[in-house]
Short mmCIF file of C-alpha atoms in Angstrom, two decimals:
data_model
loop_
_atom_site.label_atom_id
_atom_site.label_comp_id
_atom_site.label_asym_id
_atom_site.label_seq_id
_atom_site.Cartn_x
_atom_site.Cartn_y
_atom_site.Cartn_z
CA MET U 7 91.17 90.24 72.14
CA ILE U 8 89.93 87.83 74.79
CA LYS U 9 86.15 87.75 74.88
CA THR U 10 84.94 89.31 78.14
CA VAL U 11 81.18 88.76 78.01
CA PHE U 12 80.03 86.82 81.10
CA VAL U 13 83.64 86.50 82.30
CA THR U 14 83.59 86.91 86.09
CA VAL U 15 86.07 86.36 88.90
CA LEU U 16 83.16 84.95 90.93
CA ILE U 17 83.75 81.67 89.08
CA LEU U 18 86.57 81.02 91.58
CA VAL U 19 83.96 80.52 94.31
CA LEU U 20 82.69 77.27 92.74
CA PRO U 21 85.82 75.15 93.35
CA LEU U 22 86.05 76.59 96.86
CA LEU U 23 82.48 75.48 97.55
CA PHE U 24 83.22 72.02 96.19
CA LEU U 25 86.35 71.62 98.35
CA TYR U 26 84.87 72.96 101.60
CA TRP U 27 81.28 71.74 101.34
CA LYS U 28 81.75 69.07 104.01
CA ASN U 29 83.39 71.56 106.40
CA LEU U 30 80.48 73.96 105.96
CA LEU U 31 77.87 71.24 106.56
CA GLN U 32 79.67 70.00 109.66
CA TYR U 33 79.97 73.53 111.06
CA ASN U 34 76.33 74.26 110.31
CA ARG U 35 75.22 71.19 112.30
CA VAL U 36 76.91 72.59 115.37
CA GLU U 37 74.94 75.83 115.17
CA LYS U 38 71.41 76.23 116.50
CA GLY U 39 69.12 76.53 113.50
CA VAL U 40 65.57 77.49 112.60
CA SER U 41 63.11 76.04 110.12
CA SER U 42 63.30 77.04 106.48
CA LEU U 43 59.86 78.66 106.64
CA ALA U 44 60.83 80.74 109.68
CA PHE U 45 64.03 81.84 107.94
CA ILE U 46 62.18 82.88 104.77
CA LEU U 47 59.52 84.77 106.70
CA SER U 48 62.07 86.56 108.88
CA SER U 49 64.17 87.45 105.81
CA VAL U 50 61.17 88.91 103.96
CA GLY U 51 60.08 90.76 107.10
CA LEU U 52 63.55 92.25 107.62
CA PHE U 53 63.73 93.26 103.96
CA LEU U 54 60.43 95.14 104.21
CA LEU U 55 61.47 96.69 107.51
CA VAL U 56 64.76 97.95 106.10
CA PHE U 57 63.09 99.10 102.88
CA PHE U 58 60.74 101.44 104.73
CA LEU U 59 63.15 102.25 107.56
CA GLN U 60 65.68 103.81 105.18
CA VAL U 61 63.00 106.26 103.96
CA ASN U 62 61.49 106.93 107.41
CA PHE U 63 58.45 104.77 106.59
CA SER U 64 57.20 107.17 103.92
CA LEU U 65 54.61 105.42 101.71
CA GLU U 66 55.12 108.08 99.04
CA VAL U 67 58.30 106.25 98.03
CA LEU U 68 56.13 103.58 96.38
CA GLN U 69 54.70 106.17 93.98
CA ASN U 70 57.75 108.39 93.43
CA PRO U 71 61.02 106.80 94.62
CA VAL U 72 63.51 108.93 92.64
CA PRO U 73 63.66 111.94 95.04
CA TYR U 74 64.51 109.59 97.92
CA ILE U 75 67.74 108.40 96.27
CA ALA U 76 69.54 111.58 97.36
CA HIS U 77 68.53 110.77 100.94
CA LEU U 78 69.68 107.16 100.74
CA HIS U 79 72.98 108.07 99.11
CA PRO U 80 73.79 111.81 99.13
CA PHE U 81 76.91 111.44 96.95
CA GLN U 82 75.65 112.11 93.43
CA GLY U 83 78.91 110.98 91.82
CA GLU U 84 78.67 107.53 93.42
CA VAL U 85 74.99 107.20 92.50
CA TYR U 86 76.01 107.76 88.88
CA ILE U 87 79.03 105.45 88.97
CA TYR U 88 77.28 102.57 90.74
CA SER U 89 74.20 102.80 88.52
CA THR U 90 76.33 103.00 85.36
CA ILE U 91 78.36 99.94 86.39
CA LEU U 92 75.11 98.03 86.96
CA SER U 93 73.80 99.02 83.53
CA LEU U 94 77.08 98.07 81.82
CA LEU U 95 76.95 94.68 83.50
CA HIS U 96 73.28 94.15 82.69
CA TYR U 97 73.28 95.26 79.06
CA GLU U 98 76.85 94.42 78.00
CA SER U 99 77.50 91.50 80.42
CA VAL U 100 80.98 92.88 81.16
CA GLU U 101 82.49 93.48 84.60
CA THR U 102 84.08 96.88 84.08
CA VAL U 103 84.29 100.31 85.71
CA SER U 104 86.26 101.72 82.76
CA LEU U 105 83.72 103.88 80.99
CA GLU U 106 86.17 104.82 78.22
CA SER U 107 85.66 101.24 77.02
CA VAL U 108 82.37 102.53 75.56
CA LEU U 109 84.52 104.51 73.10
CA HIS U 110 87.16 101.93 72.24
CA GLY U 111 85.54 98.58 73.02
CA PHE U 112 85.69 96.28 76.02
CA THR U 113 89.05 94.57 76.48
CA GLY U 114 88.71 92.83 79.84
CA VAL U 115 87.36 92.98 83.38
CA SER U 116 88.02 95.42 86.23
CA MET U 117 89.21 94.48 89.72
CA TYR U 118 86.07 95.55 91.58
CA HIS U 119 83.22 94.16 93.69
CA PHE U 120 80.54 92.94 91.28
CA LEU U 121 78.40 90.53 93.32
CA GLU U 122 75.88 93.24 94.22
CA PHE U 123 75.68 94.33 90.58
CA TRP U 124 74.99 90.78 89.37
CA LEU U 125 72.22 90.64 91.97
CA GLY U 126 70.84 93.92 90.63
CA SER U 127 71.04 92.61 87.07
CA LEU U 128 69.06 89.52 88.09
CA PHE U 129 66.36 91.77 89.52
CA LYS U 130 66.30 93.83 86.30
CA LEU U 131 65.62 90.65 84.34
CA VAL U 132 62.38 90.18 86.30
CA PHE U 133 61.24 93.78 86.78
CA ASN U 134 61.46 96.63 84.30
CA ALA U 135 63.19 99.14 86.59
CA LYS U 136 66.09 101.54 86.13
CA SER U 137 69.46 100.79 87.64
CA ASP U 138 69.36 103.43 90.39
CA ILE U 139 65.96 102.19 91.59
CA VAL U 140 67.15 98.57 91.56
CA LEU U 141 70.37 99.40 93.37
CA PHE U 142 69.00 101.56 96.18
CA PHE U 143 65.57 100.01 96.68
CA PHE U 144 66.39 96.34 96.14
CA VAL U 145 70.11 95.58 96.40
CA TYR U 146 70.68 97.91 99.35
CA PRO U 147 67.81 96.51 101.47
CA VAL U 148 68.84 92.93 100.63
CA PHE U 149 72.39 93.43 101.93
CA LYS U 150 71.20 95.46 104.92
CA ALA U 151 68.67 92.76 105.84
CA PHE U 152 71.38 90.10 105.46
CA THR U 153 73.60 92.12 107.82
CA LEU U 154 70.85 92.18 110.45
CA LEU U 155 70.20 88.47 109.98
CA THR U 156 73.88 87.69 110.44
CA PHE U 157 74.11 89.74 113.63
CA GLY U 158 70.93 88.19 114.98
CA ALA U 159 71.96 84.63 114.14
CA VAL U 160 75.34 84.98 115.88
CA LEU U 161 73.86 86.46 119.06
CA ALA U 162 70.87 84.11 119.15
CA GLY U 163 73.23 81.14 119.00
CA VAL U 164 74.43 81.84 122.52
CA VAL U 165 71.08 82.79 124.07
CA LYS U 166 69.40 80.28 126.37
CA ASP U 167 66.21 82.00 127.59
CA ARG U 168 63.48 84.43 126.57
CA VAL U 169 65.11 87.44 128.22
CA GLY U 170 68.19 86.87 126.08
CA TYR U 171 66.12 86.73 122.89
CA VAL U 172 64.38 89.97 123.86
CA LEU U 173 67.78 91.62 124.37
CA VAL U 174 68.95 90.40 120.96
CA GLY U 175 65.81 91.94 119.45
CA ILE U 176 66.50 95.23 121.26
CA LEU U 177 70.09 95.23 120.03
CA LEU U 178 69.04 94.65 116.41
CA PHE U 179 66.43 97.38 116.76
CA CYS U 180 69.05 99.84 118.05
CA PHE U 181 71.46 98.91 115.26
CA ALA U 182 68.73 99.24 112.64
CA VAL U 183 67.21 102.49 113.89
CA PHE U 184 69.84 104.33 115.96
CA GLY U 185 73.31 103.08 115.17
CA PHE U 186 76.06 103.17 117.78
CA LEU U 187 78.01 106.27 118.74
CA TRP U 188 81.53 106.46 117.24
CA ILE U 189 81.16 102.94 115.80
CA THR U 190 78.52 102.85 113.07
CA ALA U 191 75.55 104.66 111.59
CA PRO U 192 72.16 102.86 111.66
CA ILE U 193 71.60 100.14 109.10
CA GLY U 194 69.54 102.47 106.91
CA LYS U 195 72.48 104.86 106.46
CA ILE U 196 75.51 102.61 106.04
CA HIS U 197 77.44 102.60 102.79
CA LEU U 198 77.38 99.86 100.15
CA ARG U 199 80.94 98.71 100.88
CA ASP U 200 80.17 98.52 104.61
CA MET U 201 77.06 96.39 104.19
CA ILE U 202 79.17 93.97 102.12
CA MET U 203 82.05 93.87 104.62
CA LEU U 204 80.16 93.59 107.91
CA PRO U 205 78.42 90.19 107.47
CA ILE U 206 81.64 88.66 106.13
CA LEU U 207 83.70 90.01 109.03
CA VAL U 208 81.17 88.70 111.54
CA LEU U 209 81.03 85.23 109.98
CA VAL U 210 84.81 84.97 109.64
CA PHE U 211 85.40 86.02 113.23
CA LYS U 212 82.69 83.65 114.50
CA ALA U 213 84.42 80.77 112.70
CA LEU U 214 87.79 81.73 114.23
CA TYR U 215 86.15 82.14 117.62
CA ASP U 216 84.78 78.60 117.31
CA ARG U 217 88.21 77.40 116.10
CA GLU U 218 86.76 76.36 112.75
CA TYR U 219 89.81 77.49 110.80
CA GLU U 220 88.90 75.73 107.55
CA VAL U 221 85.55 77.51 107.47
CA ALA U 222 87.23 80.85 108.20
CA LEU U 223 89.71 80.24 105.36
CA PHE U 224 86.88 79.40 102.95
CA LEU U 225 84.96 82.55 103.93
CA LEU U 226 88.03 84.76 103.51
CA CYS U 227 88.89 83.24 100.11
CA THR U 228 85.30 83.82 99.00
CA ALA U 229 85.36 87.35 100.42
CA THR U 230 88.61 88.09 98.57
CA VAL U 231 86.98 87.07 95.29
CA GLU U 232 84.27 89.65 95.92
CA TYR U 233 86.43 92.34 97.51
CA ILE U 234 90.23 92.41 97.22
CA LEU U 235 90.50 94.32 100.51
CA PHE U 236 90.04 91.00 102.30
CA LEU U 237 93.31 89.65 100.88
CA PRO U 238 95.45 90.99 103.78
CA ALA U 239 93.03 89.35 106.25
CA LEU U 240 93.36 86.06 104.35
CA LEU U 241 97.17 86.21 104.55
CA LEU U 242 97.08 87.20 108.25
CA THR U 243 94.76 84.29 109.07
CA THR U 244 96.94 81.84 107.18
CA ALA U 245 100.10 83.08 108.91
CA MET U 246 98.57 82.97 112.41
CA PHE U 247 96.84 79.59 112.17
CA TRP U 248 99.13 77.81 109.72
CA THR U 249 99.78 74.89 112.07
CA ARG U 250 96.06 74.41 112.78
CA LEU U 251 94.98 74.17 109.16
CA GLU U 252 94.55 70.88 107.36
CA ARG U 253 97.20 69.96 104.80
CA LYS U 254 94.53 70.22 102.11
CA SER U 255 94.06 73.91 102.90
CA MET U 256 97.69 74.73 102.14
CA TRP U 257 97.27 73.50 98.59
CA VAL U 258 93.84 75.09 98.26
CA LEU U 259 95.21 78.46 99.35
CA LEU U 260 98.16 78.20 96.97
CA GLY U 261 95.87 77.20 94.10
CA PHE U 262 93.45 79.98 94.94
CA LEU U 263 96.14 82.68 94.94
CA VAL U 264 97.61 81.37 91.66
CA GLY U 265 94.13 81.22 90.09
CA TYR U 266 93.31 84.72 91.32
CA VAL U 267 96.49 86.19 89.81
CA LEU U 268 96.12 84.23 86.56
CA PHE U 269 92.53 85.40 86.13
CA TYR U 270 93.54 89.05 86.11
CA ILE U 271 96.60 88.38 83.94
CA LEU U 272 94.35 86.73 81.34
CA PHE U 273 91.33 89.01 81.56
CA GLN U 274 92.54 92.36 82.92
CA GLU U 275 91.33 95.21 80.72
CA ARG U 276 93.87 97.08 78.65
CA VAL U 277 93.21 100.57 79.96
CA GLU U 278 95.07 102.88 82.33
CA ASN U 279 94.76 101.56 85.89
CA LYS U 280 91.93 103.20 87.84
CA TYR U 281 93.31 102.46 91.28
CA PHE U 282 97.07 102.16 91.37
CA HIS U 283 100.02 104.36 90.59
CA THR U 284 102.07 101.91 88.52
CA ASP U 285 105.52 103.42 88.96
CA TYR U 286 106.28 100.70 91.46
CA MET U 287 109.92 101.64 92.05
CA SER U 288 109.04 105.16 93.18
CA VAL U 289 106.37 103.66 95.45
CA LEU U 290 108.92 101.21 96.86
CA TYR U 291 111.32 104.05 97.64
CA SER U 292 108.49 105.94 99.34
CA PHE U 293 108.05 103.02 101.77
CA ILE U 294 111.44 103.74 103.32
CA SER U 295 111.25 107.54 103.20
CA LEU U 296 111.04 109.87 106.21
CA GLU U 297 107.70 111.17 104.94
CA LYS U 298 106.28 107.65 104.97
CA LEU U 299 107.45 107.15 108.55
CA LYS U 300 105.67 110.38 109.52
CA GLU U 301 102.51 109.25 107.74
CA LEU U 302 102.68 105.86 109.45
CA TYR U 303 103.11 107.54 112.84
CA ARG U 304 100.16 109.86 112.16
CA VAL U 305 97.84 107.03 111.06
CA LEU U 306 98.74 104.81 114.02
CA LEU U 307 98.40 107.71 116.45
CA MET U 308 94.92 108.47 115.13
CA ALA U 309 94.05 104.77 115.30
CA PHE U 310 94.94 104.61 118.99
CA LEU U 311 93.33 107.94 119.88
CA THR U 312 89.96 107.31 118.25
CA TYR U 313 87.14 105.27 119.74
CA PRO U 314 87.14 102.03 117.65
CA ILE U 315 90.43 100.74 119.09
CA ARG U 316 88.90 100.92 122.57
CA ILE U 317 86.13 98.53 121.53
CA VAL U 318 88.69 96.13 120.02
CA LEU U 319 90.84 96.23 123.15
CA ALA U 320 87.76 95.84 125.36
CA PHE U 321 86.90 92.61 123.60
CA TYR U 322 90.52 91.43 123.77
CA ILE U 323 90.67 92.00 127.54
CA LEU U 324 87.25 90.42 128.10
CA HIS U 325 88.16 87.36 126.04
CA SER U 326 91.78 86.95 127.20
CA PHE U 327 91.66 88.16 130.78
CA GLU U 328 92.92 84.89 132.30
CA THR U 329 95.71 84.65 129.75
CA LEU U 330 96.77 88.24 130.40
CA ARG U 331 96.72 87.68 134.15
CA ALA U 332 99.09 84.77 133.61
CA ARG U 333 101.29 87.14 131.52
CA LYS U 334 100.93 85.01 128.41
CA VAL U 335 99.81 85.63 124.86
CA ALA U 336 97.66 83.05 123.08
CA PHE U 337 97.37 83.32 119.31
CA ASP U 338 93.60 83.11 119.14
CA ALA U 339 90.68 85.03 117.66
CA ALA U 340 91.13 87.97 120.04
CA VAL U 341 94.79 88.46 119.06
CA TRP U 342 93.76 88.09 115.41
CA MET U 343 91.31 90.96 115.87
CA VAL U 344 93.95 93.28 117.37
CA LEU U 345 96.52 92.44 114.69
CA PHE U 346 93.85 92.87 112.01
CA PHE U 347 92.93 96.33 113.32
CA VAL U 348 96.53 97.57 113.60
CA GLY U 349 97.66 95.83 110.40
CA TYR U 350 94.96 97.39 108.24
CA HIS U 351 95.86 100.85 109.53
CA ILE U 352 99.52 100.20 108.67
CA ALA U 353 98.51 98.94 105.21
CA SER U 354 96.42 102.07 104.70
CA ALA U 355 99.42 104.28 105.44
CA LEU U 356 101.79 102.25 103.25
CA MET U 357 99.38 102.08 100.30
CA GLY U 358 98.65 105.81 100.34
CA ASP U 359 101.21 106.48 97.59
CA LEU U 360 99.91 103.63 95.49
CA SER U 361 96.14 104.02 95.48
CA LEU U 362 93.47 106.69 95.97
CA ASP U 363 91.34 104.02 97.63
CA ALA U 364 93.91 103.15 100.34
CA TRP U 365 91.61 104.80 102.92
CA GLN U 366 89.22 101.88 102.48
CA LEU U 367 91.68 99.63 104.31
CA LYS U 368 91.24 101.86 107.34
CA GLN U 369 87.47 101.62 106.92
CA VAL U 370 87.68 97.81 107.09
CA ALA U 371 89.44 98.18 110.45
CA VAL U 372 86.73 100.57 111.67
CA ASN U 373 84.08 98.04 110.64
CA LEU U 374 85.96 95.45 112.67
CA SER U 375 85.29 97.54 115.78
CA LEU U 376 81.56 96.91 115.27
CA VAL U 377 82.33 93.18 115.17
CA ALA U 378 84.26 93.60 118.43
CA PHE U 379 81.26 95.37 119.99
CA LEU U 380 78.99 92.57 118.81
CA PHE U 381 81.20 89.96 120.47
CA VAL U 382 81.48 91.95 123.67
CA LEU U 383 77.69 91.62 123.85
CA TYR U 384 78.07 87.96 122.81
CA HIS U 385 80.25 87.34 125.88
CA LEU U 386 77.83 89.14 128.19
CA LEU U 387 74.84 87.27 126.78
CA ALA U 388 76.64 83.93 127.16
CA LYS U 389 77.17 84.70 130.86
CA ARG U 390 73.62 86.05 131.20
CA GLN U 391 74.92 89.44 132.32
CA TYR U 392 71.90 91.15 130.83
CA ALA U 393 72.15 94.34 132.91
CA PHE U 394 75.57 95.11 131.41
CA CYS U 395 74.15 94.54 127.90
CA ILE U 396 71.37 97.05 128.53
CA ILE U 397 73.81 99.61 129.96
CA LEU U 398 76.09 99.33 126.90
CA ILE U 399 73.15 99.70 124.52
CA LEU U 400 71.85 102.75 126.41
CA PHE U 401 75.28 104.39 126.43
CA LEU U 402 76.11 103.79 122.78
CA SER U 403 72.77 104.11 120.96
CA ASP U 404 72.76 107.27 118.84
CA TYR U 405 69.32 108.89 119.10
CA LYS U 406 69.65 111.60 116.45
CA PHE U 407 69.08 109.48 113.33
CA PRO U 408 65.38 108.56 113.74
CA PHE U 409 64.51 112.26 113.76
CA GLU U 410 66.57 113.16 110.72
CA LYS U 411 64.48 115.01 108.15
CA ILE U 412 64.47 113.73 104.58
CA SER U 413 65.69 116.43 102.22
CA PHE U 414 64.69 116.07 98.59
CA GLU U 415 66.82 116.94 95.61
CA GLU U 416 65.83 120.14 93.82
CA GLU U 417 66.47 121.59 90.36
CA TYR U 418 65.78 118.42 88.44
CA SER U 419 64.11 118.87 85.08
CA ILE U 420 61.69 116.13 84.09
CA GLU U 421 61.41 117.86 80.71
CA LEU U 422 65.14 117.40 79.99
CA GLU U 423 65.00 113.77 81.13
CA SER U 424 62.08 113.13 78.76
CA LYS U 425 63.89 114.77 75.84
CA LEU U 426 67.07 112.77 76.46
CA ALA U 427 65.01 109.59 76.76
CA SER U 428 63.34 110.27 73.39
CA ILE U 429 66.76 110.73 71.78
CA SER U 430 68.25 107.52 73.10
CA GLY U 431 65.35 105.12 72.89
CA SER U 432 66.80 101.87 74.22
CA LYS U 433 70.34 102.44 72.93
CA PRO U 434 73.42 103.84 74.69
CA VAL U 435 74.18 107.51 74.10
CA LYS U 436 77.65 109.02 73.80
CA GLY U 437 78.14 112.71 74.43
CA PHE U 438 80.67 115.43 75.17
CA PHE U 439 80.81 117.38 78.39
CA ILE U 440 82.56 120.66 77.54
CA ASP U 441 83.72 122.97 80.29
CA GLU U 442 87.42 123.64 79.83
CA ASN U 443 87.40 126.04 82.79
CA LEU U 444 86.38 123.35 85.26
CA GLY U 445 89.17 121.86 87.36
CA LEU U 446 89.14 118.70 89.45
CA PRO U 447 87.19 119.65 92.61
CA GLU U 448 88.13 116.46 94.50
CA LYS U 449 90.52 113.58 94.15
CA TRP U 450 87.75 111.12 93.25
CA ALA U 451 88.41 111.58 89.55
CA LEU U 452 86.01 108.85 88.42
CA PHE U 453 83.12 111.26 88.98
CA TYR U 454 84.57 113.75 86.44
CA TYR U 455 86.72 111.66 84.13
CA PRO U 456 86.44 109.95 81.69
CA THR U 457 82.74 110.82 81.94
CA HIS U 458 81.17 113.65 83.88
CA ALA U 459 78.57 112.37 86.34
CA VAL U 460 75.12 113.86 85.70
CA LYS U 461 71.84 112.82 87.27
CA TYR U 462 70.11 112.95 83.88
CA ALA U 463 71.97 109.77 82.89
CA ARG U 464 68.93 107.92 84.23
CA ALA U 465 67.03 109.09 81.13
CA ASN U 466 68.13 105.95 79.29
CA ASP U 467 68.92 103.81 82.32
CA TYR U 468 72.49 105.06 82.85
CA ARG U 469 73.66 104.22 79.36
CA PHE U 470 74.37 107.92 78.91
CA TYR U 471 78.10 108.71 78.72
CA LEU U 472 79.18 112.36 78.76
CA PHE U 473 82.90 112.16 78.06
CA ASN U 474 85.00 115.05 79.34
CA TYR U 475 86.12 116.76 76.13
CA ASP U 476 88.84 119.30 76.98
CA ILE U 477 90.72 118.36 80.15
CA ALA U 478 93.63 120.83 79.87
CA TYR U 479 92.65 122.83 82.98
CA LEU U 480 91.49 119.70 84.76
CA LYS U 481 95.01 118.27 84.32
CA GLU U 482 96.53 121.56 85.44
CA SER U 483 94.41 121.61 88.61
CA ILE U 484 95.93 118.27 89.67
CA ASP U 485 99.05 120.19 90.73
CA ASN U 486 97.04 121.48 93.72
CA TYR U 487 96.91 118.00 95.25
CA PRO U 488 99.54 116.35 97.50
CA PRO U 489 102.42 114.64 95.64
CA ALA U 490 101.15 111.08 96.11
CA GLU U 491 97.65 111.90 94.86
CA LYS U 492 99.07 114.05 92.06
CA ASN U 493 101.16 111.15 90.74
CA ILE U 494 98.19 108.79 90.73
CA LEU U 495 95.82 111.31 89.11
CA ASN U 496 98.33 112.21 86.38
CA ASN U 497 98.71 108.52 85.66
CA ILE U 498 95.00 107.81 85.16
CA ILE U 499 93.85 111.06 83.49
CA TYR U 500 94.82 111.76 79.89
CA PRO U 501 93.11 113.40 76.88
CA LEU U 502 90.56 111.24 75.10
CA PHE U 503 90.01 113.49 72.07
CA PRO U 504 92.31 115.63 69.88
CA THR U 505 91.09 119.15 70.72
CA GLU U 506 92.95 120.63 67.75
CA VAL U 507 90.25 118.98 65.63
CA GLU U 508 86.99 120.93 65.37
CA VAL U 509 84.52 119.83 68.06
CA LEU U 510 81.69 118.85 65.69
CA GLN U 511 84.10 116.79 63.61
CA ASN U 512 85.21 114.98 66.76
CA ALA U 513 81.54 114.40 67.56
CA ARG U 514 80.91 112.79 64.16
CA GLN U 515 84.04 110.62 64.37
CA ASN U 516 83.06 109.30 67.80
CA ASP U 517 79.33 108.85 67.10
CA VAL U 518 78.43 111.55 69.64
CA SER U 519 74.80 112.67 69.68
CA VAL U 520 74.57 114.92 72.78
CA ILE U 521 76.83 117.84 73.69
CA TRP U 522 76.63 119.44 77.12
CA VAL U 523 78.51 122.74 76.87
CA SER U 524 79.18 125.57 79.33
CA LYS U 525 77.88 129.01 78.39
CA LYS U 526 81.38 130.35 79.13
CA SER U 527 83.16 127.83 76.91
CA LYS U 528 85.24 128.91 73.91
CA TYR U 529 83.72 125.97 72.04
CA LEU U 530 80.22 127.46 72.21
CA LYS U 531 80.77 129.39 68.97
CA ALA U 532 80.69 126.08 67.05
CA PHE U 533 76.99 125.79 67.93
CA VAL U 534 75.73 129.27 66.99
CA GLU U 535 73.67 127.87 64.13
CA LYS U 536 72.18 125.08 66.23
CA LYS U 537 69.16 125.26 68.48
CA PRO U 538 69.71 124.02 72.04
CA LEU U 539 67.73 121.02 73.15
CA TYR U 540 67.54 122.55 76.63
CA ASP U 541 68.87 125.51 78.60
CA LEU U 542 70.14 124.17 81.94
CA GLY U 543 71.27 127.39 83.61
CA ASP U 544 75.06 127.41 83.27
CA TYR U 545 75.00 124.83 80.48
CA LEU U 546 73.33 124.35 77.12
CA VAL U 547 72.41 120.87 75.93
CA TYR U 548 72.54 120.17 72.18
CA HIS U 549 71.33 117.20 70.20
CA ILE U 550 73.64 116.46 67.25
CA LYS U 551 71.75 114.52 64.60
#
């Protein structure tokens, strides 16, 4: 087995930095800068602003932050998964999303975005805080503040007077507090993947806009290391601007792609794939099927009927009006944006039979529409057409979010959390989740298999793994999903334990100390002589010593 501790794909960024350092320094000299002290102060100020903005400036969050997590991220399954990944990285130093590795040992790294989790782990080294607190009250505000800084820096670079700077401030305020109708939620409500994508998309497009193709290539290579969804954008950029790239970049790109593939060949974990249906021939045949053509038509139709494409086309027309009037097409940043938007929608449709996460490609395209809106304002600011900027901001600012009431999570037992914490101490806890009558309520299987997401995992800092014990009905319920999703789910979900063996014997063999069992389960009879640790309504929690 290849040792996986401290193995990270982020290592590929170092040679990229070495090779493109001069290009970055030269590009940075062209931009209008600020002093280091001003940058630090503005960064800290934005962090504090975002921190309190995302909880409606409630000071109570400083005393009791846990109830606010449901407001910041209402998807309990993702709170569990993200926090568990952070704890695995921090305590085991392994980049993995495969929780079954806790049972069988870590065999490699997952293809996932880990930069934010390394940042969270660094914070945990300094402060004794649990992973959910670190993630949502440190990592989230850091990325959100960086997004605002990026937007502000790009717009401020074209401003030439005080009125322009005031308008940039108003725009950032509207983005932070209101969001923009049909384009994006306010900064306090955007998702983790969006706050990673947006600054990168802005910086890449700014480099292309300035015809700094080497810088754009470096940024896209770096972005691909963090998030594989940027790989199509990297290939599109290379294909469009091939003749404008330095000869060095051809070899760098080739070396990068080879290194990227080799890394995952050498270090990919030996578990069932979490993302892809691996029957590649059947997927290939689906690409040329009538059903796929219908899906492609539906996705493209929705892309052209919804609002984001209008923003992209508005920027294209604004940027390329003279070229269009001359009935010509120039392969520039504006064309790149249109091809990016359409291409990612096509990729989303094509990849639908291969991955449950194919929808994220479409989300990248939607995020690009915010970049288009930003550069529409960039054009107007450059021409000092401030009235048009104000009109756009007034039309598109969404005024409902500042008045949104914070709803707190109910039915959380501090007593159960304390009991589970006393059982675990500082060690990971393995358990069984037993409810053989529970099907798969949604296609996001990672919330229910291999472990069942429970909010009480925070008792020992998300090192609490409730493995789904009997998945017979869960497997059966997969038949209710569309064929493409059914094939993927059947590929990644399989029994982890031999249910013909008595449940307590399985618990001993797998070093299980907590069993979370439904009151309607046929397995409950095995615990008649044991006293429950806690009665949680529909479930009983047992501690197996």
